[in-house]
Amino acid sequence: MARQLKWQLGTVVEIRQETPNVKSLILDVPDWTTHLAGQHVDVRLTSEDGYQAQRSYSIGSPPEDTYLMLTVERIEDGEVSPYLVEELRAGDQIELRGPIGGYFVWDARDGKNDGSPLFLVAAGSGIVPLMAMIRHRANWENRVPTKLLYSSRSYEDVIYREELHEMSANDSSLRVIHTLTRQQPPNWISYRRRIDRAMLADTAWPQVEKPLAFTCGPTAVVEKVATELLELGYEPERIKTERFGPTGG
Amino acid sequence: MAETFISRGFKGRARETDRAIKERIPPGQYETKDFPVLSAGPTPRTSLERWDFSIYGEIAEDLKWTWDEFRKLPRETVTVDIHCVTKWSKLGTVWAGVSVDTLLESINLEAQPVIGNVIAFCDGGYTTNLPLADIRGGKAWVVDEYDGSPLAPEHGGPVRLLVPHLYFWKSAKWVRGFKLVREDRAGFWESVGYHNYGDPWKEQRYAGD
């Protein structure tokens, strides 16, 4: 029998405003063992009258970091995310357990991956588990050719924008391609529409390079990306998907 | 620790006061009116001409139904509550299809008590394991309609398994058959950290729960 994932207390060390709707919670979780890039945790909130609510959040930090980072988008009519984004302060504690999910993961260490190029496709806060992979890859100085196609509503809504920019500037094997679907700054030269077949055909590694694809975002986007990658000849078992809807909030 | 911790300033959403509804939501779950989609990879699309449903394993003769044959089997419509391990529950969902009892009818399972488990296998390579007893006795269906319409591919169409008393990952999408076996063997999610049985009322989400 496997050991149970115990509820643990994490203390908020820092809260980082990523975009108008998104914050990163930097948590000190003393009993945290380790995780794989791409995994998530369950967060549990308890009110004074004993009412509890649980939701899952992707881990944004790589396994090597001292602290655990959860990046949370505020869902308009959500129950847990408005608390995490608006109420929580440094010094507060939350209960969590994990890591959870052993399929949507990528390991940068030698011998733990097959060296195939990575094609990462994110929409909105779907970037979070992919960012854990990108950071993990950088920490290990792994240089598998990696492309991130990242769809956001506007420039201000791009989560981890500066960090992604710096990482790709310092690593010629990492390319970050943005598309801004609703609003673009003046002189924006990259894509300005939702992810579609033509965009994927332009950006995805050719199938002959045996790429490994991870895509995370709202259901409709992930369905679209996975279907189009199949059309481009990607093998179904090499397209890994993680979907969330507004109910994930 | 878990019993005493209180999240400072957390009030939660206005609580469901209807006791009848409250009692239908397992611990740690919340009610949703949406129908979220979760799967590990692309949605497989199999043409109905090539589709079949088969039962094999430690039985005298394998069984197989084509799509037309499957559609002619006696049908049932069921209204059930479903519970996803990712925390949402959806109450009063309406499905139509074939009871697993109907599919197993011609097999004399009582004569083969060694068969204790079933592996449901699916397009896309997904598998899930269940005790045979959990899909017999009016507890499981192979369904091809949701809410009066053909089951959409992203929700598991053309047919999915429906085992509402377990977490919904056990209700395998795109199911193509059952392998009847003696020994239990972990399926897809069960081998990457999820619970082997998955009873939502005991909150058996992950291995060790």
Short mmCIF file of C-alpha atoms in Angstrom, two decimals:
data_model
loop_
_atom_site.label_atom_id
_atom_site.label_comp_id
_atom_site.label_asym_id
_atom_site.label_seq_id
_atom_site.Cartn_x
_atom_site.Cartn_y
_atom_site.Cartn_z
CA MET A 1 0.00 0.00 0.00
CA ALA A 2 1.37 3.36 -1.00
CA ARG A 3 1.92 5.97 1.69
CA GLN A 4 -0.88 8.44 1.99
CA LEU A 5 -0.33 11.98 0.82
CA LYS A 6 -0.71 13.87 4.08
CA TRP A 7 -2.18 17.33 4.43
CA GLN A 8 0.64 19.71 5.27
CA LEU A 9 0.80 23.34 6.28
CA GLY A 10 2.59 25.72 3.99
CA THR A 11 3.47 29.25 5.07
CA VAL A 12 3.21 32.09 2.59
CA VAL A 13 6.68 33.60 2.28
CA GLU A 14 5.85 36.03 -0.48
CA ILE A 15 3.03 36.92 -2.82
CA ARG A 16 3.93 38.09 -6.30
CA GLN A 17 1.49 39.90 -8.56
CA GLU A 18 2.02 38.33 -11.98
CA THR A 19 -0.80 39.99 -13.92
CA PRO A 20 -3.93 41.92 -12.93
CA ASN A 21 -5.75 38.62 -12.27
CA VAL A 22 -2.92 36.30 -11.31
CA LYS A 23 -0.69 35.99 -8.29
CA SER A 24 2.08 33.58 -7.36
CA LEU A 25 2.13 32.25 -3.82
CA ILE A 26 5.61 31.39 -2.65
CA LEU A 27 5.20 28.78 0.07
CA ASP A 28 7.50 27.32 2.65
CA VAL A 29 6.38 23.72 3.12
CA PRO A 30 8.81 22.17 5.62
CA ASP A 31 7.69 18.57 5.05
CA TRP A 32 7.65 18.79 1.27
CA THR A 33 9.60 15.90 -0.21
CA THR A 34 9.92 16.68 -3.89
CA HIS A 35 7.89 16.77 -7.08
CA LEU A 36 8.24 16.47 -10.82
CA ALA A 37 7.82 19.43 -13.14
CA GLY A 38 4.19 19.41 -14.29
CA GLN A 39 2.58 18.04 -11.14
CA HIS A 40 -0.07 19.74 -9.01
CA VAL A 41 -1.24 19.97 -5.42
CA ASP A 42 -4.59 20.00 -3.70
CA VAL A 43 -5.27 23.04 -1.57
CA ARG A 44 -7.81 22.87 1.25
CA LEU A 45 -9.40 25.86 2.97
CA THR A 46 -11.36 25.59 6.21
CA SER A 47 -13.72 28.24 7.54
CA GLU A 48 -14.36 28.88 11.23
CA ASP A 49 -17.57 26.87 11.13
CA GLY A 50 -15.68 23.87 9.76
CA TYR A 51 -16.74 24.21 6.13
CA GLN A 52 -14.02 23.05 3.75
CA ALA A 53 -13.29 23.59 0.09
CA GLN A 54 -10.60 21.86 -1.97
CA ARG A 55 -9.17 22.67 -5.39
CA SER A 56 -6.15 21.60 -7.43
CA TYR A 57 -3.39 24.00 -8.51
CA SER A 58 -0.39 23.38 -10.70
CA ILE A 59 3.06 23.83 -9.24
CA GLY A 60 5.04 26.54 -11.04
CA SER A 61 8.36 26.00 -9.28
CA PRO A 62 10.89 23.40 -10.39
CA PRO A 63 11.78 20.57 -8.00
CA GLU A 64 15.12 22.23 -7.19
CA ASP A 65 13.64 25.33 -5.57
CA THR A 66 13.56 25.74 -1.81
CA TYR A 67 10.03 27.08 -1.87
CA LEU A 68 6.94 25.83 -3.63
CA MET A 69 5.28 28.24 -6.06
CA LEU A 70 1.60 28.05 -6.86
CA THR A 71 0.39 30.52 -9.46
CA VAL A 72 -3.32 31.16 -9.18
CA GLU A 73 -5.70 32.95 -11.51
CA ARG A 74 -8.66 34.60 -9.89
CA ILE A 75 -11.81 32.99 -11.25
CA GLU A 76 -14.70 35.45 -11.23
CA ASP A 77 -17.28 33.32 -9.43
CA GLY A 78 -14.74 30.98 -7.88
CA GLU A 79 -14.68 29.97 -4.26
CA VAL A 80 -11.04 29.18 -3.52
CA SER A 81 -9.12 31.30 -6.04
CA PRO A 82 -10.55 34.68 -4.87
CA TYR A 83 -9.40 33.82 -1.35
CA LEU A 84 -5.92 32.81 -2.50
CA VAL A 85 -5.52 35.86 -4.74
CA GLU A 86 -7.16 38.55 -2.61
CA GLU A 87 -7.27 37.51 1.02
CA LEU A 88 -4.06 35.60 1.59
CA ARG A 89 -1.07 37.56 2.98
CA ALA A 90 2.56 36.76 3.65
CA GLY A 91 2.74 34.86 6.93
CA ASP A 92 -0.62 33.15 6.44
CA GLN A 93 -0.77 29.40 6.16
CA ILE A 94 -2.68 27.09 3.86
CA GLU A 95 -3.18 23.35 3.91
CA LEU A 96 -2.03 21.39 0.91
CA ARG A 97 -1.13 17.90 -0.13
CA GLY A 98 0.76 16.49 -3.06
CA PRO A 99 2.47 16.14 -5.40
CA ILE A 100 -0.29 14.72 -7.57
CA GLY A 101 -0.26 13.46 -11.15
CA GLY A 102 2.48 11.35 -12.63
CA TYR A 103 1.69 11.61 -16.32
CA PHE A 104 1.84 15.27 -17.35
CA VAL A 105 5.47 15.52 -16.22
CA TRP A 106 8.89 16.09 -17.70
CA ASP A 107 12.23 15.37 -16.10
CA ALA A 108 15.33 17.26 -17.30
CA ARG A 109 17.89 14.94 -15.75
CA ASP A 110 20.08 12.79 -17.96
CA GLY A 111 18.47 9.48 -18.70
CA LYS A 112 15.11 10.61 -17.38
CA ASN A 113 13.92 11.91 -20.74
CA ASP A 114 14.51 10.70 -24.28
CA GLY A 115 16.11 13.91 -25.51
CA SER A 116 13.27 14.72 -27.89
CA PRO A 117 12.49 18.33 -28.68
CA LEU A 118 9.75 19.81 -26.53
CA PHE A 119 6.76 21.61 -27.95
CA LEU A 120 4.90 23.35 -25.14
CA VAL A 121 1.58 25.03 -25.81
CA ALA A 122 -0.06 27.12 -23.11
CA ALA A 123 -3.14 29.27 -22.91
CA GLY A 124 -3.57 31.67 -20.00
CA SER A 125 -2.70 30.16 -16.64
CA GLY A 126 -2.05 26.87 -18.46
CA ILE A 127 1.52 28.19 -18.54
CA VAL A 128 2.06 27.22 -14.88
CA PRO A 129 2.99 23.51 -15.14
CA LEU A 130 4.91 24.22 -18.37
CA MET A 131 6.89 26.94 -16.60
CA ALA A 132 7.93 24.39 -13.99
CA MET A 133 9.33 22.31 -16.87
CA ILE A 134 11.10 25.30 -18.46
CA ARG A 135 12.66 26.34 -15.14
CA HIS A 136 13.64 22.77 -14.35
CA ARG A 137 15.25 22.43 -17.78
CA ALA A 138 17.21 25.65 -17.22
CA ASN A 139 18.40 24.58 -13.77
CA TRP A 140 19.85 21.38 -15.19
CA GLU A 141 21.29 23.21 -18.21
CA ASN A 142 19.38 20.76 -20.31
CA ARG A 143 19.44 22.00 -23.91
CA VAL A 144 16.80 19.92 -25.67
CA PRO A 145 15.38 22.22 -28.32
CA THR A 146 12.25 23.70 -26.76
CA LYS A 147 9.52 25.91 -28.12
CA LEU A 148 6.78 27.48 -26.10
CA LEU A 149 3.71 28.76 -27.92
CA TYR A 150 1.84 30.86 -25.40
CA SER A 151 -1.57 32.43 -25.87
CA SER A 152 -2.65 35.33 -23.64
CA ARG A 153 -5.42 37.89 -23.90
CA SER A 154 -3.12 40.89 -23.80
CA TYR A 155 0.47 41.85 -23.07
CA GLU A 156 -0.45 42.66 -19.45
CA ASP A 157 -1.96 39.18 -19.08
CA VAL A 158 1.26 37.35 -19.95
CA ILE A 159 2.24 35.46 -16.80
CA TYR A 160 6.02 35.20 -16.08
CA ARG A 161 6.63 37.62 -18.98
CA GLU A 162 9.99 39.05 -17.93
CA GLU A 163 11.38 35.75 -16.77
CA LEU A 164 10.44 34.03 -20.03
CA HIS A 165 12.01 36.85 -21.97
CA GLU A 166 15.26 36.59 -20.04
CA MET A 167 15.39 32.82 -20.24
CA SER A 168 14.95 32.75 -23.99
CA ALA A 169 17.46 35.59 -24.42
CA ASN A 170 20.06 33.55 -22.55
CA ASP A 171 19.36 30.20 -24.16
CA SER A 172 19.41 29.78 -27.92
CA SER A 173 17.75 26.37 -27.60
CA LEU A 174 14.62 27.91 -26.04
CA ARG A 175 12.15 29.85 -28.18
CA VAL A 176 9.11 31.61 -26.80
CA ILE A 177 6.38 32.56 -29.25
CA HIS A 178 3.51 34.69 -28.00
CA THR A 179 0.08 35.23 -29.39
CA LEU A 180 -2.12 37.97 -27.95
CA THR A 181 -5.74 37.27 -28.72
CA ARG A 182 -7.63 40.39 -27.63
CA GLN A 183 -5.36 43.36 -27.41
CA GLN A 184 -1.85 44.01 -28.66
CA PRO A 185 0.61 46.77 -27.89
CA PRO A 186 1.53 49.12 -30.74
CA ASN A 187 4.13 47.60 -33.08
CA TRP A 188 3.33 44.06 -31.91
CA ILE A 189 4.88 41.81 -34.52
CA SER A 190 3.94 38.36 -33.29
CA TYR A 191 0.61 36.53 -33.59
CA ARG A 192 -2.63 38.27 -32.69
CA ARG A 193 -5.23 35.51 -32.85
CA ARG A 194 -6.31 32.34 -31.10
CA ILE A 195 -4.13 29.29 -31.64
CA ASP A 196 -5.15 27.63 -34.89
CA ARG A 197 -3.93 25.07 -37.38
CA ALA A 198 -1.76 27.48 -39.38
CA MET A 199 -0.08 28.80 -36.24
CA LEU A 200 0.69 25.29 -35.02
CA ALA A 201 1.97 24.28 -38.46
CA ASP A 202 4.28 27.32 -38.39
CA THR A 203 5.61 26.81 -34.90
CA ALA A 204 5.53 23.10 -34.03
CA TRP A 205 8.62 20.94 -34.46
CA PRO A 206 8.18 18.76 -37.53
CA GLN A 207 6.92 15.30 -36.69
CA VAL A 208 10.11 13.70 -38.08
CA GLU A 209 12.01 15.11 -35.10
CA LYS A 210 9.87 12.95 -32.79
CA PRO A 211 8.85 15.84 -30.60
CA LEU A 212 7.09 15.54 -27.28
CA ALA A 213 4.16 17.92 -26.83
CA PHE A 214 2.60 19.21 -23.63
CA THR A 215 -0.43 21.43 -23.79
CA CYS A 216 -2.28 23.03 -20.91
CA GLY A 217 -5.14 25.49 -20.84
CA PRO A 218 -8.90 25.72 -21.08
CA THR A 219 -10.59 22.62 -22.53
CA ALA A 220 -11.47 24.18 -25.87
CA VAL A 221 -7.89 25.27 -26.56
CA VAL A 222 -6.37 21.98 -25.47
CA GLU A 223 -8.85 20.00 -27.59
CA LYS A 224 -7.97 22.18 -30.56
CA VAL A 225 -4.21 21.91 -30.06
CA ALA A 226 -4.26 18.13 -29.53
CA THR A 227 -6.46 17.55 -32.57
CA GLU A 228 -4.32 19.75 -34.83
CA LEU A 229 -1.07 18.15 -33.63
CA LEU A 230 -2.51 14.75 -34.56
CA GLU A 231 -3.25 16.17 -38.01
CA LEU A 232 0.36 17.32 -38.21
CA GLY A 233 1.40 13.72 -37.65
CA TYR A 234 2.25 13.81 -33.95
CA GLU A 235 1.84 10.46 -32.25
CA PRO A 236 -1.12 10.46 -29.86
CA GLU A 237 0.92 9.09 -26.97
CA ARG A 238 3.39 11.97 -27.41
CA ILE A 239 0.75 14.65 -26.93
CA LYS A 240 0.13 15.15 -23.24
CA THR A 241 -2.78 17.28 -22.18
CA GLU A 242 -3.93 19.01 -19.03
CA ARG A 243 -7.28 20.78 -19.20
CA PHE A 244 -9.10 23.06 -16.86
CA GLY A 245 -12.36 24.90 -16.95
CA PRO A 246 -13.77 27.76 -14.90
CA THR A 247 -14.83 25.10 -12.40
CA GLY A 248 -11.16 24.60 -11.64
CA GLY A 249 -11.35 27.83 -9.65
CA MET B 1 -3.42 19.13 12.65
CA ALA B 2 -5.90 18.91 9.80
CA GLU B 3 -8.79 18.98 12.24
CA THR B 4 -7.84 22.22 13.92
CA PHE B 5 -6.43 24.37 11.14
CA ILE B 6 -8.61 27.29 10.11
CA SER B 7 -7.90 29.43 7.05
CA ARG B 8 -7.87 32.99 8.33
CA GLY B 9 -10.63 35.00 6.72
CA PHE B 10 -12.04 32.18 4.63
CA LYS B 11 -15.80 32.10 4.60
CA GLY B 12 -16.54 30.04 1.54
CA ARG B 13 -19.30 30.48 -0.91
CA ALA B 14 -22.90 30.63 0.28
CA ARG B 15 -23.55 27.14 1.49
CA GLU B 16 -26.03 24.75 0.01
CA THR B 17 -28.78 24.65 2.63
CA ASP B 18 -30.88 21.95 1.00
CA ARG B 19 -30.02 18.90 3.07
CA ALA B 20 -31.16 16.52 0.31
CA ILE B 21 -28.60 18.02 -2.08
CA LYS B 22 -25.87 18.36 0.54
CA GLU B 23 -26.09 14.66 1.31
CA ARG B 24 -25.40 13.82 -2.31
CA ILE B 25 -22.03 15.63 -2.37
CA PRO B 26 -19.14 13.43 -1.10
CA PRO B 27 -16.45 14.91 1.16
CA GLY B 28 -14.11 17.40 -0.51
CA GLN B 29 -16.35 17.77 -3.57
CA TYR B 30 -18.37 20.75 -4.80
CA GLU B 31 -21.35 20.85 -7.11
CA THR B 32 -20.92 22.10 -10.65
CA LYS B 33 -23.50 22.67 -13.35
CA ASP B 34 -20.87 22.52 -16.11
CA PHE B 35 -19.49 19.34 -17.54
CA PRO B 36 -15.69 19.71 -17.39
CA VAL B 37 -13.48 17.57 -19.60
CA LEU B 38 -10.38 15.77 -18.35
CA SER B 39 -8.14 13.42 -20.25
CA ALA B 40 -4.47 12.73 -20.60
CA GLY B 41 -4.12 13.03 -24.35
CA PRO B 42 -5.90 13.80 -27.60
CA THR B 43 -9.51 12.76 -28.11
CA PRO B 44 -9.53 9.59 -30.22
CA ARG B 45 -11.96 9.39 -33.12
CA THR B 46 -12.98 5.93 -34.26
CA SER B 47 -15.46 5.49 -37.09
CA LEU B 48 -18.58 3.55 -36.16
CA GLU B 49 -17.90 1.13 -39.04
CA ARG B 50 -14.66 0.11 -37.36
CA TRP B 51 -15.97 0.28 -33.81
CA ASP B 52 -16.72 -2.84 -31.78
CA PHE B 53 -17.07 -3.77 -28.15
CA SER B 54 -15.46 -6.98 -26.95
CA ILE B 55 -15.20 -9.04 -23.80
CA TYR B 56 -12.38 -11.50 -23.49
CA GLY B 57 -10.06 -13.02 -20.93
CA GLU B 58 -10.51 -16.12 -18.86
CA ILE B 59 -13.83 -17.09 -20.41
CA ALA B 60 -14.80 -19.93 -22.73
CA GLU B 61 -15.64 -17.76 -25.68
CA ASP B 62 -14.86 -14.16 -26.48
CA LEU B 63 -17.81 -11.85 -27.09
CA LYS B 64 -17.96 -9.09 -29.64
CA TRP B 65 -20.59 -6.60 -30.76
CA THR B 66 -20.45 -4.33 -33.79
CA TRP B 67 -21.98 -0.88 -33.49
CA ASP B 68 -25.28 -2.06 -35.04
CA GLU B 69 -25.38 -5.09 -32.76
CA PHE B 70 -24.61 -2.97 -29.72
CA ARG B 71 -27.39 -0.53 -30.59
CA LYS B 72 -29.91 -3.40 -30.75
CA LEU B 73 -29.20 -4.59 -27.20
CA PRO B 74 -31.82 -3.85 -24.51
CA ARG B 75 -31.31 -0.28 -23.33
CA GLU B 76 -31.67 1.52 -20.04
CA THR B 77 -31.84 5.19 -19.15
CA VAL B 78 -30.31 6.10 -15.81
CA THR B 79 -30.12 9.30 -13.78
CA VAL B 80 -27.05 9.37 -11.55
CA ASP B 81 -24.72 11.69 -9.64
CA ILE B 82 -21.11 11.70 -10.84
CA HIS B 83 -18.00 12.64 -8.89
CA CYS B 84 -14.67 13.59 -10.48
CA VAL B 85 -11.46 13.20 -8.47
CA THR B 86 -10.60 16.80 -9.45
CA LYS B 87 -13.34 17.80 -6.95
CA TRP B 88 -16.44 18.53 -9.03
CA SER B 89 -19.66 16.59 -8.66
CA LYS B 90 -22.53 16.83 -11.06
CA LEU B 91 -25.94 15.79 -9.82
CA GLY B 92 -28.75 14.15 -11.75
CA THR B 93 -26.93 13.41 -14.99
CA VAL B 94 -28.99 11.40 -17.51
CA TRP B 95 -27.38 8.66 -19.57
CA ALA B 96 -28.64 5.91 -21.85
CA GLY B 97 -26.99 2.72 -22.96
CA VAL B 98 -26.61 -0.93 -22.09
CA SER B 99 -26.29 -2.36 -18.60
CA VAL B 100 -23.05 -4.26 -18.09
CA ASP B 101 -25.22 -7.09 -16.72
CA THR B 102 -26.73 -7.40 -20.20
CA LEU B 103 -23.27 -7.62 -21.78
CA LEU B 104 -22.13 -10.28 -19.30
CA GLU B 105 -25.40 -12.23 -19.49
CA SER B 106 -24.18 -15.09 -21.65
CA ILE B 107 -21.09 -15.74 -19.53
CA ASN B 108 -21.51 -18.18 -16.68
CA LEU B 109 -19.45 -16.16 -14.22
CA GLU B 110 -20.60 -18.19 -11.23
CA ALA B 111 -18.81 -21.17 -12.77
CA GLN B 112 -15.58 -19.17 -12.89
CA PRO B 113 -15.20 -17.63 -9.45
CA VAL B 114 -11.49 -17.05 -10.08
CA ILE B 115 -12.36 -14.11 -12.29
CA GLY B 116 -12.45 -11.29 -9.80
CA ASN B 117 -11.34 -8.29 -11.78
CA VAL B 118 -11.92 -6.46 -15.00
CA ILE B 119 -9.71 -4.22 -17.05
CA ALA B 120 -11.67 -1.78 -19.17
CA PHE B 121 -9.68 -0.89 -22.29
CA CYS B 122 -10.19 2.06 -24.56
CA ASP B 123 -9.24 3.80 -27.76
CA GLY B 124 -6.13 5.84 -27.09
CA GLY B 125 -4.62 3.10 -24.93
CA TYR B 126 -6.30 4.14 -21.69
CA THR B 127 -7.17 1.40 -19.23
CA THR B 128 -8.82 1.28 -15.82
CA ASN B 129 -9.18 -1.60 -13.40
CA LEU B 130 -12.24 -2.52 -11.35
CA PRO B 131 -13.38 -5.42 -9.23
CA LEU B 132 -15.84 -7.43 -11.32
CA ALA B 133 -18.42 -7.09 -8.55
CA ASP B 134 -18.41 -3.33 -9.06
CA ILE B 135 -19.71 -3.51 -12.59
CA ARG B 136 -22.37 -6.18 -11.94
CA GLY B 137 -25.75 -6.03 -10.26
CA GLY B 138 -27.08 -2.84 -11.86
CA LYS B 139 -24.07 -0.73 -10.90
CA ALA B 140 -22.50 -0.04 -14.31
CA TRP B 141 -23.46 0.73 -17.88
CA VAL B 142 -21.85 1.18 -21.26
CA VAL B 143 -23.49 4.38 -22.42
CA ASP B 144 -23.75 6.12 -25.78
CA GLU B 145 -26.14 8.94 -24.94
CA TYR B 146 -25.87 11.85 -22.54
CA ASP B 147 -28.85 14.07 -21.84
CA GLY B 148 -30.78 12.66 -24.79
CA SER B 149 -28.04 13.18 -27.39
CA PRO B 150 -25.25 11.00 -28.76
CA LEU B 151 -22.26 11.16 -26.43
CA ALA B 152 -19.77 13.79 -27.66
CA PRO B 153 -16.23 12.58 -28.42
CA GLU B 154 -14.63 14.79 -25.75
CA HIS B 155 -16.93 13.19 -23.17
CA GLY B 156 -15.99 9.70 -24.31
CA GLY B 157 -18.18 9.09 -27.37
CA PRO B 158 -19.15 6.95 -29.11
CA VAL B 159 -19.41 5.03 -25.83
CA ARG B 160 -18.00 5.28 -22.36
CA LEU B 161 -18.25 3.19 -19.25
CA LEU B 162 -20.47 4.58 -16.49
CA VAL B 163 -19.71 3.44 -12.94
CA PRO B 164 -21.20 6.29 -10.91
CA HIS B 165 -20.44 4.93 -7.45
CA LEU B 166 -16.68 5.34 -8.08
CA TYR B 167 -14.68 8.46 -8.99
CA PHE B 168 -15.37 9.32 -12.59
CA TRP B 169 -11.98 8.33 -14.03
CA LYS B 170 -13.19 4.74 -13.55
CA SER B 171 -15.99 5.56 -16.02
CA ALA B 172 -13.52 5.14 -18.85
CA LYS B 173 -14.06 7.21 -21.98
CA TRP B 174 -13.89 5.66 -25.46
CA VAL B 175 -14.25 2.20 -23.91
CA ARG B 176 -13.89 -0.69 -26.33
CA GLY B 177 -14.22 -3.68 -24.07
CA PHE B 178 -13.44 -5.60 -20.92
CA LYS B 179 -10.72 -8.06 -20.17
CA LEU B 180 -11.83 -10.42 -17.40
CA VAL B 181 -8.90 -11.46 -15.24
CA ARG B 182 -8.00 -13.16 -11.99
CA GLU B 183 -5.39 -10.74 -10.72
CA ASP B 184 -5.97 -7.06 -10.21
CA ARG B 185 -3.62 -4.86 -12.22
CA ALA B 186 -3.35 -1.08 -12.02
CA GLY B 187 -4.77 0.84 -14.98
CA PHE B 188 -3.58 4.15 -16.41
CA TRP B 189 -4.34 6.67 -13.65
CA GLU B 190 -4.05 3.97 -11.00
CA SER B 191 -0.39 3.50 -11.93
CA VAL B 192 0.47 7.22 -11.70
CA GLY B 193 -0.60 7.90 -8.16
CA TYR B 194 -4.38 7.67 -8.14
CA HIS B 195 -6.25 5.31 -5.85
CA ASN B 196 -6.74 1.75 -6.98
CA TYR B 197 -10.44 1.61 -6.05
CA GLY B 198 -11.64 5.23 -5.89
CA ASP B 199 -14.67 5.38 -3.59
CA PRO B 200 -15.69 9.07 -3.44
CA TRP B 201 -17.55 8.59 -0.15
CA LYS B 202 -14.32 7.40 1.48
CA GLU B 203 -12.40 10.12 -0.39
CA GLN B 204 -10.07 7.57 -1.98
CA ARG B 205 -8.46 10.02 -4.39
CA TYR B 206 -4.81 9.05 -4.37
CA ALA B 207 -2.77 5.94 -3.61
CA GLY B 208 -2.71 5.47 0.15
CA ASP B 209 -5.96 7.34 0.84
#
